[in-house]
Amino acid sequence: MTHPRSSLPTTSSARLAAVALAAVTGLIAASPAATAAPDRIGADATGAGTLAAPDIPFANVKAHLTQFQSIATANGGNRAHGRPGYKASVDYVKAKLDAAGFTTTVQQFTQSGSTGYNLIADWPGGDPDQVLMAGAHLDSVSSGAGINDNGSGSAAVLETALAVSRAQLQPTKHLRFAWWGAEELGLIGSRYYVNNLPAAERAKVSGYVNLDMVGSPNPGYFVYDDDPAIEKVFKDWYAGIGVPTEIETEGDGRSDHASFKNAGIPVGGLFTGASRTKTAAQAAKWGGTSGQAFDRCYHSSCDSTTNIDDTALDRNSDALAHAVWTLGTSQPVPPGDSYENTADVAIPDNGPAVTSAVAVAGRTGNAPAALRVGVDIKHTWRGDLVVDLLAPDGTAYRLKNSSSSDSADDVITTYTVDASSETANGTWRLRVQDVASRDTGYIDSWKLTF
Ligand code: DTR
Ligand code: ZN
Ligand code: ZN
Ligand code: CA
């Protein structure tokens, strides 16, 4: 769902509404094909281009929770490690991913005398040396269905993965989604995965984003304070909808991100609170009930489909999609085409202007609004120099004025010129004049970048 800027709640009850894995032992793989289509690119403040994430359909997220509840109900009331409800949950998620074109892998391990399963889903494509991962533990405790803990994170990660497929995303990074087994027994599945990744594969994981409990019924909006880039993406997203966040402090290292962090992999994540009590200050900014746990059904039989705050889960699902799109599709601005003249041109002392020419051919239309002019002039008193760029039709763009006080050596810099009214093709010139006597120099080289 989309997110209008929230107004502050006025009362406490105003609750706002495959590659890598081939080398790992014990794996079974399935791999359907996928095609891809490009999307529009925008630019962020850092100059990197990213694609905008889609809005995650919240009804789909809820439908996954309904299925997890049904699975628990049909299997003794839980989805715990070693119980049939866990494997049924894996089968449900895997079928959705297989149908969407992911390469899925079920990784088996043994814990407490029972077989456990991690489900890994690779989206074909992206840079295999830069892997962005997002994951959630899929197991519940044995006392309940585990809908907030952690059907919520599992559903949000699943629906984000399915959104990648619907968009036929062509990310710059390779995307890998994961659902961990036996988290509730001590981060067993995620630790098994990380420990069994060959060191070379581990080094390719550029980040891991964890979602564990992201729909708590009396929610807080907590962002893991770990890798700064991941943290910023989440904080920026929340700032954009006007919802304040806090740093997650309810037990650092208590979920699967710890397995990755321990291996030196950058981590981040989202959390809406477990058994800790919401303060009055938190209720004032987020709504909900102060003096009450974020999740009163934490690890209890009442952690069912009614134990979810829809607004919180909706927001965190969209925030995850935003993070995957932002971190997974960012790419440097394309380098552009350069035209350079490296011949030295002497600049007569306090004399007439000299020029150095660059011929541009084979382009269509006008020059860009941000034409880059790289200048390398060696001089013993650069304040003597007046520098212009001359367009093919002779129009002069002043790059630098003289300044008797600027005694520094050399002009080695890049200027940006709005040359959008000039035809790109033709002979461009750098014109340099030395307007004061004594110090001298020469044009070493210069270049235009379109
Ligand atoms: N590990 C979770 C609950 C939990 C407690 N503190 C945190 C902090 C961040 C994420 C999760 C948690 C469980 O599965 O019980
Ligand atoms: Zn738990
Ligand atoms: Zn959990
Ligand atoms: Ca001079």
Short mmCIF file of C-alpha atoms and ligand atoms in Angstrom, two decimals:
data_model
loop_
_atom_site.label_atom_id
_atom_site.label_comp_id
_atom_site.label_asym_id
_atom_site.label_seq_id
_atom_site.Cartn_x
_atom_site.Cartn_y
_atom_site.Cartn_z
CA MET A 1 0.00 0.00 0.00
CA THR A 2 1.07 3.60 -0.42
CA HIS A 3 1.98 5.68 2.56
CA PRO A 4 0.67 9.19 3.08
CA ARG A 5 2.63 11.27 5.55
CA SER A 6 1.22 10.33 8.94
CA SER A 7 -0.19 12.83 11.36
CA LEU A 8 0.71 12.26 14.98
CA PRO A 9 -1.85 10.14 16.78
CA THR A 10 -3.66 12.15 19.41
CA THR A 11 -4.59 9.32 21.76
CA SER A 12 -2.85 6.13 22.76
CA SER A 13 -5.56 4.14 21.02
CA ALA A 14 -4.94 5.91 17.71
CA ARG A 15 -2.98 2.96 16.31
CA LEU A 16 -2.08 3.73 12.74
CA ALA A 17 -4.00 1.73 10.88
CA ALA A 18 22.59 -20.54 -7.69
CA VAL A 19 25.43 -19.95 -8.42
CA ALA A 20 27.09 -19.67 -5.12
CA LEU A 21 25.23 -22.56 -3.61
CA ALA A 22 26.39 -25.21 -6.01
CA ALA A 23 29.49 -25.56 -3.91
CA VAL A 24 27.61 -26.08 -0.66
CA THR A 25 27.00 -29.57 0.58
CA GLY A 26 23.60 -31.12 1.14
CA LEU A 27 21.64 -29.13 -1.43
CA ILE A 28 18.79 -29.95 -3.75
CA ALA A 29 18.22 -27.45 -6.58
CA ALA A 30 15.43 -26.56 -8.96
CA SER A 31 15.83 -23.86 -11.60
CA PRO A 32 13.19 -22.48 -13.95
CA ALA A 33 14.09 -19.73 -16.42
CA ALA A 34 13.32 -16.04 -16.36
CA THR A 35 13.36 -13.22 -18.87
CA ALA A 36 14.02 -9.61 -18.07
CA ALA A 37 12.96 -6.14 -19.15
CA PRO A 38 14.62 -2.86 -18.16
CA ASP A 39 13.01 -0.11 -16.12
CA ARG A 40 13.52 3.64 -15.78
CA ILE A 41 16.58 4.92 -13.99
CA GLY A 42 16.62 7.88 -11.63
CA ALA A 43 19.53 9.46 -9.79
CA ASP A 44 19.96 9.81 -6.06
CA ALA A 45 21.88 12.41 -4.08
CA THR A 46 25.11 10.44 -4.31
CA GLY A 47 24.94 10.50 -8.09
CA ALA A 48 24.18 6.81 -8.23
CA GLY A 49 21.30 5.65 -10.39
CA THR A 50 18.61 3.50 -8.81
CA LEU A 51 15.25 2.08 -9.80
CA ALA A 52 12.12 2.96 -7.85
CA ALA A 53 10.62 0.08 -5.88
CA PRO A 54 7.01 -0.91 -6.46
CA ASP A 55 4.40 -0.72 -3.76
CA ILE A 56 4.07 -4.18 -2.20
CA PRO A 57 0.46 -5.42 -2.38
CA PHE A 58 -0.44 -5.81 1.28
CA ALA A 59 -3.29 -8.22 0.54
CA ASN A 60 -0.69 -10.66 -0.76
CA VAL A 61 1.38 -10.34 2.41
CA LYS A 62 -1.73 -11.06 4.48
CA ALA A 63 -2.60 -14.04 2.28
CA HIS A 64 0.78 -15.59 3.12
CA LEU A 65 0.03 -15.15 6.83
CA THR A 66 -3.33 -16.86 6.35
CA GLN A 67 -1.54 -19.77 4.74
CA PHE A 68 1.03 -19.98 7.56
CA GLN A 69 -1.84 -20.03 10.07
CA SER A 70 -3.62 -22.79 8.14
CA ILE A 71 -0.40 -24.78 7.97
CA ALA A 72 0.04 -24.50 11.74
CA THR A 73 -3.58 -25.36 12.43
CA ALA A 74 -3.32 -28.47 10.26
CA ASN A 75 -0.08 -29.55 11.93
CA GLY A 76 -0.60 -29.45 15.67
CA GLY A 77 -0.75 -25.68 16.02
CA ASN A 78 2.82 -24.73 15.19
CA ARG A 79 5.49 -24.47 12.51
CA ALA A 80 8.43 -25.37 14.72
CA HIS A 81 11.72 -26.99 13.77
CA GLY A 82 11.37 -30.75 13.52
CA ARG A 83 7.58 -30.59 13.29
CA PRO A 84 5.57 -31.12 10.10
CA GLY A 85 4.32 -27.52 10.08
CA TYR A 86 7.85 -26.30 9.44
CA LYS A 87 8.47 -28.37 6.32
CA ALA A 88 4.96 -27.50 5.06
CA SER A 89 5.89 -23.81 5.41
CA VAL A 90 9.05 -24.38 3.37
CA ASP A 91 7.04 -26.17 0.69
CA TYR A 92 4.53 -23.30 0.51
CA VAL A 93 7.18 -20.58 0.11
CA LYS A 94 9.26 -22.65 -2.30
CA ALA A 95 6.31 -23.30 -4.63
CA LYS A 96 5.61 -19.56 -4.92
CA LEU A 97 9.24 -18.83 -5.71
CA ASP A 98 9.63 -21.64 -8.23
CA ALA A 99 6.55 -20.44 -10.09
CA ALA A 100 8.01 -16.92 -10.17
CA GLY A 101 11.27 -17.95 -11.80
CA PHE A 102 13.64 -18.16 -8.86
CA THR A 103 16.35 -20.76 -8.57
CA THR A 104 15.46 -22.35 -5.25
CA THR A 105 17.65 -24.50 -3.06
CA VAL A 106 16.68 -26.40 0.07
CA GLN A 107 19.63 -26.80 2.39
CA GLN A 108 19.31 -29.53 4.99
CA PHE A 109 20.94 -29.65 8.38
CA THR A 110 20.45 -31.61 11.56
CA GLN A 111 19.57 -30.04 14.88
CA SER A 112 18.41 -31.71 18.10
CA GLY A 113 17.97 -35.00 16.26
CA SER A 114 15.69 -33.54 13.59
CA THR A 115 16.26 -32.46 10.02
CA GLY A 116 16.11 -28.71 9.52
CA TYR A 117 15.77 -26.80 6.27
CA ASN A 118 16.91 -23.46 4.92
CA LEU A 119 15.24 -22.25 1.75
CA ILE A 120 17.40 -20.13 -0.55
CA ALA A 121 16.07 -18.36 -3.65
CA ASP A 122 18.40 -16.81 -6.20
CA TRP A 123 17.09 -14.34 -8.75
CA PRO A 124 18.97 -15.05 -12.00
CA GLY A 125 21.28 -12.26 -13.07
CA GLY A 126 23.15 -9.41 -11.44
CA ASP A 127 26.83 -9.26 -10.57
CA PRO A 128 27.76 -12.68 -9.07
CA ASP A 129 30.56 -10.99 -7.15
CA GLN A 130 28.13 -8.65 -5.36
CA VAL A 131 25.32 -10.54 -3.69
CA LEU A 132 22.58 -8.73 -1.79
CA MET A 133 20.66 -10.99 0.59
CA ALA A 134 17.39 -10.53 2.47
CA GLY A 135 16.04 -13.14 4.83
CA ALA A 136 13.71 -14.13 7.63
CA HIS A 137 13.40 -17.15 9.88
CA LEU A 138 10.50 -19.34 8.86
CA ASP A 139 10.25 -21.48 11.99
CA SER A 140 7.95 -20.74 14.93
CA VAL A 141 8.31 -21.79 18.54
CA SER A 142 6.33 -24.91 19.37
CA SER A 143 3.76 -23.05 21.49
CA GLY A 144 2.02 -21.33 18.59
CA ALA A 145 1.71 -20.58 14.89
CA GLY A 146 4.32 -17.83 14.97
CA ILE A 147 2.46 -15.36 12.80
CA ASN A 148 4.23 -12.23 13.99
CA ASP A 149 7.34 -14.26 14.98
CA ASN A 150 8.14 -14.76 12.20
CA GLY A 151 5.38 -15.27 9.65
CA SER A 152 5.50 -11.48 9.30
CA GLY A 153 9.14 -11.29 8.19
CA SER A 154 8.78 -14.44 6.08
CA ALA A 155 5.76 -13.02 4.25
CA ALA A 156 7.37 -9.62 3.70
CA VAL A 157 10.52 -11.20 2.25
CA LEU A 158 8.44 -13.56 0.09
CA GLU A 159 6.26 -10.81 -1.33
CA THR A 160 9.31 -8.63 -2.01
CA ALA A 161 10.92 -11.51 -3.91
CA LEU A 162 7.72 -12.01 -5.89
CA ALA A 163 7.71 -8.28 -6.67
CA VAL A 164 11.23 -8.64 -8.08
CA SER A 165 9.85 -11.30 -10.39
CA ARG A 166 6.79 -9.28 -11.38
CA ALA A 167 9.07 -6.36 -12.25
CA GLN A 168 11.45 -8.76 -14.03
CA LEU A 169 14.08 -6.70 -12.27
CA GLN A 170 17.55 -6.53 -13.75
CA PRO A 171 19.52 -5.54 -10.67
CA THR A 172 23.18 -4.60 -10.68
CA LYS A 173 23.75 -6.89 -7.70
CA HIS A 174 22.79 -10.53 -7.62
CA LEU A 175 19.73 -10.91 -5.36
CA ARG A 176 19.32 -13.83 -2.98
CA PHE A 177 16.43 -14.36 -0.60
CA ALA A 178 16.49 -16.77 2.34
CA TRP A 179 14.15 -18.38 4.85
CA TRP A 180 15.97 -19.88 7.81
CA GLY A 181 15.20 -22.95 9.85
CA ALA A 182 15.64 -23.40 13.59
CA GLU A 183 16.21 -19.75 14.46
CA GLU A 184 14.22 -20.32 17.63
CA LEU A 185 16.72 -22.97 18.73
CA GLY A 186 19.59 -20.48 18.48
CA LEU A 187 20.09 -19.11 14.97
CA ILE A 188 20.90 -22.65 13.84
CA GLY A 189 19.91 -22.54 10.17
CA SER A 190 21.47 -19.18 9.30
CA ARG A 191 24.68 -20.10 11.08
CA TYR A 192 24.79 -23.39 9.20
CA TYR A 193 24.35 -21.52 5.91
CA VAL A 194 27.08 -18.99 6.61
CA ASN A 195 29.50 -21.58 7.98
CA ASN A 196 29.03 -23.77 4.93
CA LEU A 197 29.46 -21.01 2.39
CA PRO A 198 32.95 -21.33 0.94
CA ALA A 199 35.08 -18.34 1.96
CA ALA A 200 35.13 -17.05 -1.62
CA GLU A 201 31.32 -17.07 -1.74
CA ARG A 202 31.04 -15.47 1.68
CA ALA A 203 33.23 -12.62 0.47
CA LYS A 204 30.77 -11.91 -2.34
CA VAL A 205 27.86 -11.24 0.03
CA SER A 206 27.83 -7.46 0.15
CA GLY A 207 24.96 -7.23 2.60
CA TYR A 208 22.30 -9.15 4.52
CA VAL A 209 18.96 -7.62 5.50
CA ASN A 210 17.00 -9.40 8.26
CA LEU A 211 13.30 -9.21 9.06
CA ASP A 212 12.21 -10.87 12.30
CA MET A 213 8.95 -9.68 13.88
CA VAL A 214 7.84 -6.80 11.68
CA GLY A 215 4.11 -6.71 12.40
CA SER A 216 3.93 -6.52 16.19
CA PRO A 217 0.41 -5.66 17.39
CA ASN A 218 1.58 -2.70 19.53
CA PRO A 219 4.37 -1.74 17.15
CA GLY A 220 7.52 0.26 17.39
CA TYR A 221 9.56 1.15 14.33
CA PHE A 222 13.06 -0.09 14.96
CA VAL A 223 15.95 -0.06 12.50
CA TYR A 224 19.08 -2.10 13.16
CA ASP A 225 22.02 0.18 13.88
CA ASP A 226 24.64 -1.74 11.97
CA ASP A 227 25.84 -1.25 8.39
CA PRO A 228 25.41 2.49 7.75
CA ALA A 229 24.32 2.14 4.13
CA ILE A 230 21.56 -0.35 4.94
CA GLU A 231 20.49 1.64 7.99
CA LYS A 232 20.27 4.83 5.93
CA VAL A 233 18.07 3.27 3.27
CA PHE A 234 15.52 2.26 5.92
CA LYS A 235 15.72 5.53 7.84
CA ASP A 236 15.31 7.53 4.65
CA TRP A 237 12.29 5.49 3.65
CA TYR A 238 10.63 6.07 7.02
CA ALA A 239 11.55 9.75 7.00
CA GLY A 240 9.86 9.96 3.61
CA ILE A 241 6.52 8.86 5.06
CA GLY A 242 6.99 10.99 8.17
CA VAL A 243 7.22 8.12 10.64
CA PRO A 244 9.96 8.37 13.29
CA THR A 245 12.21 5.38 13.89
CA GLU A 246 14.43 4.29 16.74
CA ILE A 247 17.51 2.16 16.80
CA GLU A 248 16.81 -1.49 17.59
CA THR A 249 18.08 -2.32 21.08
CA GLU A 250 15.91 -5.24 22.21
CA GLY A 251 18.66 -7.81 22.10
CA ASP A 252 21.32 -7.19 19.51
CA GLY A 253 22.45 -10.46 18.01
CA ARG A 254 19.18 -12.18 18.81
CA SER A 255 18.26 -12.97 15.24
CA ASP A 256 19.76 -14.38 12.06
CA HIS A 257 21.65 -11.24 11.07
CA ALA A 258 24.08 -12.16 13.85
CA SER A 259 25.22 -15.19 11.86
CA PHE A 260 26.22 -12.88 9.01
CA LYS A 261 27.64 -10.16 11.20
CA ASN A 262 29.86 -12.71 12.92
CA ALA A 263 31.30 -13.57 9.51
CA GLY A 264 32.07 -9.91 8.80
CA ILE A 265 29.18 -9.38 6.40
CA PRO A 266 27.41 -5.98 6.56
CA VAL A 267 23.92 -6.37 8.05
CA GLY A 268 20.77 -4.39 8.68
CA GLY A 269 17.11 -4.98 9.34
CA LEU A 270 13.75 -3.99 10.73
CA PHE A 271 11.88 -4.92 13.92
CA THR A 272 8.64 -3.86 15.59
CA GLY A 273 9.36 -5.13 19.10
CA ALA A 274 8.91 -8.29 21.13
CA SER A 275 8.33 -8.60 24.88
CA ARG A 276 9.75 -5.22 25.86
CA THR A 277 7.26 -2.58 27.04
CA LYS A 278 6.30 0.42 24.93
CA THR A 279 7.09 3.65 26.76
CA ALA A 280 4.82 6.68 26.98
CA ALA A 281 7.16 8.58 24.67
CA GLN A 282 7.00 5.77 22.14
CA ALA A 283 3.21 5.62 22.31
CA ALA A 284 3.12 9.39 21.82
CA LYS A 285 5.01 9.18 18.56
CA TRP A 286 3.79 5.84 17.21
CA GLY A 287 0.38 5.39 18.77
CA GLY A 288 -0.51 2.13 20.48
CA THR A 289 -0.54 1.40 24.19
CA SER A 290 2.17 2.51 26.56
CA GLY A 291 3.04 0.25 29.47
CA GLN A 292 2.21 -2.76 27.33
CA ALA A 293 4.55 -5.09 25.42
CA PHE A 294 5.10 -4.50 21.72
CA ASP A 295 3.95 -8.10 21.32
CA ARG A 296 2.02 -9.53 24.28
CA CYS A 297 1.73 -12.82 22.41
CA TYR A 298 5.48 -13.19 21.91
CA HIS A 299 6.30 -16.93 21.87
CA SER A 300 2.74 -17.72 22.94
CA SER A 301 -0.19 -19.63 21.52
CA CYS A 302 -1.93 -16.34 20.76
CA ASP A 303 0.68 -15.42 18.12
CA SER A 304 -1.94 -16.03 15.43
CA THR A 305 -3.28 -13.99 12.51
CA THR A 306 -4.96 -11.61 14.96
CA ASN A 307 -1.55 -10.78 16.45
CA ILE A 308 -0.57 -8.42 13.63
CA ASP A 309 -0.68 -4.66 13.20
CA ASP A 310 -1.49 -4.27 9.51
CA THR A 311 -0.02 -0.79 9.20
CA ALA A 312 3.31 -1.87 10.64
CA LEU A 313 3.57 -4.96 8.47
CA ASP A 314 2.53 -3.01 5.38
CA ARG A 315 5.13 -0.34 6.01
CA ASN A 316 7.91 -2.81 6.70
CA SER A 317 7.08 -4.78 3.55
CA ASP A 318 7.31 -1.64 1.45
CA ALA A 319 10.46 -0.56 3.28
CA LEU A 320 12.12 -3.88 2.49
CA ALA A 321 11.22 -3.58 -1.18
CA HIS A 322 12.67 -0.08 -1.18
CA ALA A 323 15.90 -1.39 0.35
CA VAL A 324 16.21 -4.25 -2.13
CA TRP A 325 15.62 -1.94 -5.08
CA THR A 326 17.89 0.80 -3.78
CA LEU A 327 20.76 -1.40 -2.66
CA GLY A 328 20.34 -3.90 -5.47
CA THR A 329 20.05 -1.59 -8.47
CA SER A 330 22.37 1.28 -7.62
CA GLN A 331 25.01 1.87 -10.22
CA PRO A 332 27.51 4.60 -10.97
CA VAL A 333 26.57 7.27 -13.49
CA PRO A 334 27.81 6.04 -16.89
CA PRO A 335 31.29 7.38 -17.64
CA GLY A 336 30.36 9.23 -20.84
CA ASP A 337 32.37 9.74 -24.01
CA SER A 338 35.49 11.87 -23.83
CA TYR A 339 37.36 13.85 -26.49
CA GLU A 340 40.84 14.94 -25.53
CA ASN A 341 43.79 16.97 -26.80
CA THR A 342 47.07 16.13 -25.04
CA ALA A 343 49.39 18.30 -27.16
CA ASP A 344 51.19 20.99 -25.15
CA VAL A 345 50.46 24.62 -26.10
CA ALA A 346 52.71 27.33 -24.72
CA ILE A 347 50.93 30.34 -23.22
CA PRO A 348 52.85 33.57 -23.97
CA ASP A 349 53.53 35.70 -20.91
CA ASN A 350 51.10 38.64 -20.70
CA GLY A 351 50.32 38.06 -24.35
CA PRO A 352 47.68 37.05 -26.86
CA ALA A 353 45.27 34.17 -26.21
CA VAL A 354 46.14 30.69 -27.45
CA THR A 355 43.79 27.82 -28.16
CA SER A 356 43.84 24.05 -28.20
CA ALA A 357 41.24 22.26 -30.35
CA VAL A 358 39.17 19.10 -29.86
CA ALA A 359 37.15 17.71 -32.76
CA VAL A 360 33.84 16.10 -31.89
CA ALA A 361 32.12 13.99 -34.54
CA GLY A 362 29.52 11.28 -34.80
CA ARG A 363 27.17 12.60 -32.11
CA THR A 364 23.60 13.64 -32.67
CA GLY A 365 21.88 16.78 -31.44
CA ASN A 366 23.17 19.24 -28.90
CA ALA A 367 25.81 19.06 -26.21
CA PRO A 368 24.63 18.18 -22.66
CA ALA A 369 23.46 20.59 -20.00
CA ALA A 370 26.33 19.28 -17.88
CA LEU A 371 29.18 19.14 -20.34
CA ARG A 372 32.34 18.37 -18.39
CA VAL A 373 35.48 20.27 -19.33
CA GLY A 374 38.61 18.73 -17.85
CA VAL A 375 41.49 21.21 -17.83
CA ASP A 376 45.17 20.58 -17.10
CA ILE A 377 47.21 23.77 -17.35
CA LYS A 378 50.68 23.98 -15.84
CA HIS A 379 51.53 27.52 -14.71
CA THR A 380 53.60 29.17 -11.97
CA TRP A 381 50.93 31.79 -11.04
CA ARG A 382 47.49 30.70 -12.15
CA GLY A 383 45.92 34.05 -11.21
CA ASP A 384 47.38 35.32 -14.49
CA LEU A 385 45.07 33.13 -16.51
CA VAL A 386 41.69 33.70 -18.15
CA VAL A 387 40.19 30.47 -19.50
CA ASP A 388 37.20 29.99 -21.82
CA LEU A 389 35.57 27.12 -23.62
CA LEU A 390 34.68 28.01 -27.23
CA ALA A 391 31.80 26.11 -28.81
CA PRO A 392 32.02 25.13 -32.51
CA ASP A 393 30.12 28.31 -33.46
CA GLY A 394 32.56 30.44 -31.44
CA THR A 395 30.32 31.08 -28.43
CA ALA A 396 32.57 31.56 -25.39
CA TYR A 397 31.85 30.05 -22.00
CA ARG A 398 33.97 31.59 -19.25
CA LEU A 399 35.57 28.89 -17.12
CA LYS A 400 37.94 31.05 -15.10
CA ASN A 401 38.74 34.74 -14.60
CA SER A 402 42.12 36.19 -13.75
CA SER A 403 42.85 37.06 -10.13
CA SER A 404 46.05 38.81 -9.15
CA SER A 405 45.87 37.35 -5.65
CA ASP A 406 45.64 33.70 -6.72
CA SER A 407 49.31 32.78 -6.58
CA ALA A 408 48.83 29.03 -6.64
CA ASP A 409 50.32 26.88 -9.37
CA ASP A 410 48.35 25.20 -12.16
CA VAL A 411 44.73 24.89 -13.17
CA ILE A 412 43.89 21.22 -12.87
CA THR A 413 40.16 20.79 -12.49
CA THR A 414 36.92 19.89 -14.20
CA TYR A 415 34.36 22.55 -15.01
CA THR A 416 30.72 21.83 -15.80
CA VAL A 417 29.17 23.91 -18.58
CA ASP A 418 25.54 24.14 -19.68
CA ALA A 419 26.21 23.62 -23.38
CA SER A 420 22.71 22.47 -24.23
CA SER A 421 22.23 25.24 -26.80
CA GLU A 422 25.31 24.17 -28.75
CA THR A 423 25.54 21.57 -31.49
CA ALA A 424 27.68 18.72 -30.20
CA ASN A 425 29.59 18.05 -33.39
CA GLY A 426 32.34 20.40 -34.53
CA THR A 427 35.59 21.85 -33.28
CA TRP A 428 35.60 22.94 -29.65
CA ARG A 429 38.47 25.03 -28.33
CA LEU A 430 40.00 25.77 -24.98
CA ARG A 431 41.15 29.40 -25.03
CA VAL A 432 43.73 30.55 -22.51
CA GLN A 433 45.21 33.99 -22.09
CA ASP A 434 47.92 35.10 -19.68
CA VAL A 435 47.13 38.69 -18.68
CA ALA A 436 50.00 39.56 -16.29
CA SER A 437 53.74 39.50 -16.70
CA ARG A 438 56.45 37.28 -15.26
CA ASP A 439 54.91 33.87 -14.52
CA THR A 440 54.32 31.53 -17.46
CA GLY A 441 53.03 28.11 -18.37
CA TYR A 442 51.36 25.86 -20.96
CA ILE A 443 48.24 23.90 -21.68
CA ASP A 444 49.24 20.32 -20.83
CA SER A 445 45.95 18.69 -21.93
CA TRP A 446 42.21 19.17 -21.81
CA LYS A 447 39.16 17.10 -22.57
CA LEU A 448 35.43 17.28 -23.08
CA THR A 449 33.16 14.62 -21.62
CA PHE A 450 29.67 14.33 -23.10
N1 DTR B 1 14.94 -13.37 17.81
C1 DTR B 1 13.55 -13.15 17.94
C2 DTR B 1 13.04 -12.06 18.78
C3 DTR B 1 13.90 -10.87 18.97
C4 DTR B 1 14.26 -10.37 20.15
N2 DTR B 1 15.02 -9.27 19.99
C5 DTR B 1 15.19 -9.05 18.69
C6 DTR B 1 15.89 -8.06 18.01
C7 DTR B 1 15.87 -8.06 16.64
C8 DTR B 1 15.19 -9.04 15.95
C9 DTR B 1 14.49 -10.04 16.62
C10 DTR B 1 14.49 -10.04 17.99
C11 DTR B 1 12.81 -14.44 18.09
O1 DTR B 1 12.74 -15.06 17.06
O2 DTR B 1 12.30 -14.81 19.13
ZN ZN B 2 11.00 -16.06 18.49
ZN ZN B 3 11.85 -14.40 15.54
CA CA B 4 52.28 35.73 -16.63
#
